[in-house]
XYZ file of C-alpha atoms in Angstrom:
321
model
C -20.522 6.805 -13.954
C -17.827 4.160 -13.214
C -14.516 4.287 -14.618
C -13.803 1.632 -17.393
C -10.490 0.274 -18.489
C -8.920 -1.889 -21.518
C -8.270 -5.472 -21.030
C -4.517 -5.377 -20.339
C -5.045 -2.820 -17.570
C -7.552 -5.596 -16.085
C -4.820 -8.326 -16.389
C -2.773 -6.307 -13.968
C -5.520 -5.588 -11.516
C -6.274 -9.358 -11.349
C -2.882 -10.630 -11.666
C -0.161 -8.747 -9.635
C 0.662 -10.706 -6.197
C 2.104 -7.368 -4.496
C 1.242 -3.679 -5.218
C 1.664 -0.779 -2.888
C -1.199 1.488 -1.570
C -0.803 5.310 -0.603
C -2.986 7.296 1.831
C -2.759 10.927 2.839
C -1.282 12.464 6.511
C -2.861 15.113 8.386
C 0.137 17.199 7.348
C -0.358 16.755 3.586
C 2.221 14.101 3.005
C 1.381 10.569 1.970
C 2.165 7.262 3.623
C 2.828 4.415 1.259
C 3.090 0.661 1.962
C 3.347 -2.727 0.488
C -0.009 -4.857 0.096
C -1.295 -7.930 -1.369
C -4.677 -7.266 -3.160
C -5.179 -10.804 -4.228
C -6.805 -9.765 -7.520
C -9.779 -7.932 -5.722
C -11.365 -6.056 -8.587
C -14.791 -5.484 -9.974
C -14.811 -4.310 -13.397
C -18.287 -3.949 -13.977
C -18.704 -1.484 -11.151
C -15.665 0.219 -11.500
C -14.042 -0.752 -8.245
C -10.908 -2.235 -6.948
C -10.532 -3.498 -3.401
C -7.890 -4.560 -0.623
C -8.196 -6.347 2.735
C -6.498 -4.992 5.895
C -6.249 -6.200 9.578
C -8.016 -4.144 12.285
C -4.681 -5.526 14.273
C -2.955 -2.439 12.332
C -5.563 0.161 12.818
C -3.826 3.464 11.653
C -4.443 2.954 8.240
C -8.343 2.311 8.836
C -8.627 5.240 11.038
C -6.834 7.378 8.565
C -8.982 6.304 5.847
C -12.267 7.064 7.965
C -11.020 10.473 8.162
C -9.433 11.101 4.636
C -10.930 8.356 2.303
C -8.784 9.394 -0.935
C -6.402 6.887 -1.932
C -3.809 5.260 -4.419
C -2.751 1.940 -5.754
C 0.337 1.278 -7.767
C 0.643 -2.052 -9.833
C 4.469 -1.924 -10.197
C 5.732 -5.359 -9.923
C 4.939 -8.590 -12.196
C 7.108 -10.901 -9.775
C 5.450 -14.171 -8.606
C 1.974 -13.061 -9.694
C -0.433 -13.978 -12.859
C 0.093 -10.449 -14.774
C 2.716 -10.376 -17.783
C 1.851 -6.799 -19.150
C 5.073 -4.532 -18.808
C 2.522 -1.430 -17.753
C 2.948 0.409 -14.794
C -0.677 1.382 -13.598
C -1.882 4.011 -10.898
C -5.566 3.671 -9.758
C -6.856 6.709 -7.430
C -10.209 6.575 -5.842
C -12.022 7.013 -2.512
C -11.987 4.333 -0.013
C -15.281 2.787 1.426
C -14.715 1.260 4.626
C -17.936 -1.077 5.590
C -18.615 -2.004 9.243
C -18.404 -5.852 8.632
C -17.679 -7.764 5.308
C -20.702 -10.088 4.210
C -20.027 -13.790 4.460
C -20.249 -13.950 0.349
C -17.436 -11.284 0.346
C -15.408 -13.128 2.819
C -15.962 -16.374 0.780
C -14.454 -14.515 -2.374
C -11.542 -13.341 -0.175
C -10.673 -16.902 0.751
C -11.024 -18.379 -2.804
C -8.632 -15.547 -4.127
C -6.381 -15.707 -1.384
C -5.846 -19.474 -1.852
C -5.269 -18.660 -5.707
C -2.454 -16.225 -4.633
C -0.886 -17.712 -1.721
C -1.945 -21.511 -1.983
C -4.207 -23.551 0.609
C -4.301 -22.395 4.200
C -3.201 -24.891 6.692
C -5.939 -26.523 8.493
C -6.380 -28.454 11.963
C -7.348 -27.509 15.245
C -3.987 -25.754 15.946
C -4.358 -23.441 13.046
C -8.235 -22.660 13.699
C -6.993 -21.220 16.890
C -3.999 -19.231 15.631
C -5.451 -17.870 12.907
C -9.043 -16.701 14.522
C -7.898 -13.083 14.888
C -6.036 -12.897 11.879
C -9.057 -14.073 9.623
C -12.006 -12.751 11.855
C -10.417 -8.923 12.291
C -10.090 -8.484 8.576
C -11.919 -5.775 6.478
C -12.435 -5.387 2.966
C -11.934 -1.769 1.705
C -13.712 -1.050 -1.659
C -12.098 1.623 -3.804
C -14.388 3.116 -6.453
C -11.875 4.257 -8.993
C -11.887 7.792 -10.144
C -8.793 7.668 -12.473
C -6.297 5.290 -13.801
C -3.015 6.228 -15.207
C -1.532 3.515 -17.265
C 2.348 3.908 -18.518
C 3.866 1.667 -21.269
C 6.743 0.250 -18.861
C 7.281 -0.206 -15.333
C 9.730 2.808 -15.083
C 6.560 4.960 -16.008
C 8.303 6.507 -19.130
C 6.220 8.070 -21.731
C 3.088 9.506 -22.085
C 0.457 7.586 -20.067
C -3.212 6.727 -21.064
C -5.643 8.022 -18.717
C -9.248 6.509 -18.164
C -11.630 8.669 -15.961
C -11.089 11.925 -14.755
C -8.814 14.312 -16.268
C -5.514 14.829 -14.968
C -5.019 17.722 -12.737
C -2.012 20.358 -12.670
C 1.140 19.428 -10.766
C 0.874 20.622 -6.981
C 2.641 23.687 -5.892
C 5.753 23.066 -3.675
C 4.694 22.988 0.151
C 5.881 24.998 2.920
C 8.836 23.047 4.902
C 8.111 21.518 8.231
C 9.132 23.670 11.405
C 11.782 20.985 12.345
C 13.284 21.407 9.211
C 13.729 19.310 5.867
C 16.631 17.375 6.708
C 17.090 14.077 7.394
C 16.061 12.700 11.076
C 17.026 8.936 11.131
C 20.196 7.064 9.900
C 19.952 7.872 6.180
C 23.156 5.656 5.270
C 21.288 2.794 7.059
C 18.145 3.492 5.391
C 19.608 3.799 1.976
C 21.661 0.548 2.153
C 18.541 -1.531 3.389
C 16.173 0.037 0.675
C 18.818 -0.170 -2.127
C 18.883 -3.996 -1.791
C 15.205 -4.483 -2.567
C 14.260 -4.624 -6.311
C 10.830 -2.662 -5.989
C 11.089 1.127 -4.932
C 8.345 3.990 -4.873
C 7.665 7.419 -3.546
C 4.043 8.760 -3.001
C 3.063 12.446 -2.443
C -0.303 14.269 -2.491
C -1.186 15.265 -6.022
C -2.649 18.494 -7.452
C -6.154 17.413 -6.762
C -5.649 16.114 -3.519
C -5.330 12.472 -4.453
C -2.098 10.472 -3.593
C 0.365 10.237 -6.525
C 2.805 7.109 -6.649
C 5.934 7.114 -8.880
C 8.594 4.150 -9.270
C 12.032 5.328 -8.446
C 15.463 3.918 -7.828
C 18.055 4.620 -4.808
C 21.283 5.649 -6.317
C 23.074 6.798 -3.367
C 22.677 9.118 -0.485
C 24.550 12.300 1.284
C 23.705 14.594 4.276
C 20.813 15.742 2.313
C 18.926 12.077 2.053
C 18.724 9.403 -0.627
C 19.427 10.399 -4.104
C 16.698 8.921 -6.306
C 16.540 7.946 -10.137
C 13.314 8.566 -11.672
C 11.911 8.897 -15.028
C 12.431 12.847 -16.062
C 9.199 14.893 -15.624
C 7.308 12.119 -13.250
C 7.893 14.115 -9.923
C 6.529 18.019 -9.516
C 9.549 20.594 -9.042
C 10.115 21.862 -5.184
C 9.560 20.326 -2.018
C 6.837 18.611 -0.461
C 6.241 15.637 2.100
C 6.391 12.278 0.689
C 6.359 8.590 1.437
C 8.824 5.986 0.207
C 8.748 2.495 0.234
C 11.175 -0.227 -0.840
C 10.070 -4.085 -0.725
C 10.992 -7.333 -1.819
C 9.174 -10.648 -1.671
C 9.181 -14.355 -2.590
C 6.397 -16.678 -4.188
C 3.083 -16.545 -2.535
C 4.029 -13.678 -0.801
C 6.494 -15.418 1.586
C 9.883 -13.904 2.677
C 8.446 -10.332 2.725
C 11.017 -7.717 3.479
C 10.304 -3.680 3.304
C 11.685 -0.429 4.470
C 9.085 2.209 4.627
C 9.068 5.829 5.996
C 7.940 9.574 5.730
C 9.936 12.490 4.833
C 10.814 15.296 2.438
C 10.933 15.197 -1.196
C 13.077 17.924 -3.109
C 13.092 18.101 -6.909
C 15.079 20.344 -8.874
C 16.130 19.996 -12.557
C 17.750 16.720 -12.995
C 17.575 15.843 -9.360
C 15.261 14.327 -6.654
C 16.339 13.950 -3.020
C 14.108 12.335 -0.281
C 15.270 12.990 3.186
C 13.747 10.295 5.729
C 12.094 11.738 8.858
C 10.607 8.387 9.899
C 11.756 4.679 9.143
C 10.156 1.459 9.825
C 9.782 -1.897 7.992
C 10.274 -5.759 8.820
C 11.627 -9.014 7.137
C 9.939 -12.140 7.417
C 11.172 -15.945 7.009
C 11.226 -17.112 3.740
C 9.448 -20.364 4.885
C 5.631 -19.921 3.988
C 4.299 -21.729 7.394
C 6.521 -19.652 9.396
C 5.507 -16.337 7.516
C 1.906 -17.324 8.035
C 2.448 -18.574 11.712
C 4.375 -15.167 12.502
C 1.196 -13.150 11.173
C -1.280 -15.124 12.924
C -0.014 -14.902 16.338
C 1.192 -11.207 16.056
C -2.372 -10.331 14.776
C -3.711 -12.142 18.006
C -1.281 -10.502 20.253
C -2.353 -7.168 18.913
C -6.033 -7.527 18.570
C -6.218 -8.670 22.341
C -3.908 -5.509 23.014
C -6.226 -2.942 21.102
C -9.422 -4.741 22.602
C -8.232 -3.983 26.109
C -7.122 -0.276 25.630
C -10.408 0.554 23.773
C -8.945 1.086 20.333
C -11.358 -1.374 18.700
C -14.207 0.170 20.340
C -13.088 3.540 18.899
C -12.821 2.436 15.454
C -16.247 0.940 15.416
C -17.690 3.975 16.372
C -15.311 5.852 13.608
C -16.766 3.290 11.367
C -20.536 3.212 12.104
C -20.184 7.338 11.916
C -18.611 7.049 8.289
C -21.323 5.079 7.190
C -24.300 7.109 8.965
């Protein structure tokens, strides 16, 4: 039986311009990244969806191996939703072999609703070919939804679908230690400037959990986080972090993401970054789109030459067999 949800949650699913998604790592951690789901929701089927480019194959490869995924609807900036609720959806990703023409038509319509009209002409047809043609639609039949009254996830959440599991047990520390492995001061400075910050970890039932946080400072232990009391499980565990900002129509995107070690004690949460990445794009919509298009073109050609695309095709075929 599919999960059902109320109108206010539906308005969030259909209206947020930028959200974050989280998937699991082989070591039991989580990677969390900003995404633009462009309102892809099928309420009757109890399913969400997002699009992703084969130019960035790591997410697709990992979801084929471990399909449990979470989406957090945690911003109301520049979109159409007006609710104050923080909404977390968990489900199991379905990666299709190829999207149907009908689904691609829906994606184009929704993309224009959120991002505005795409540029046309011979040059743009050439520039955007790989950006459009090598795009997958990942369906997420929803298993559970948690909806808190405000964006800080304070108070008691409403739960739709599967009952909540117990908190996860603390994890064994990594062999290389739990302390920071990248420039913590630089990471904290960059992330702290961005309005939207979240952390993700593997929950008690194996699904990723995403929680809103706020960087309040740093030390030699890592980034110090402010978070609603009781939202994060006590103890230490692998966790992913993302901070991001964006302008209207998702131009001028900036993000800083990483994986690392989260330590939660009574009244304190510290995240030690082990990896760090991110980028910033021009605030001009045309330059932003051109940069994405040309980067996709370069990466797709590279991945075709080194056999990565063929390997992904085999993984997708095996997952569907």
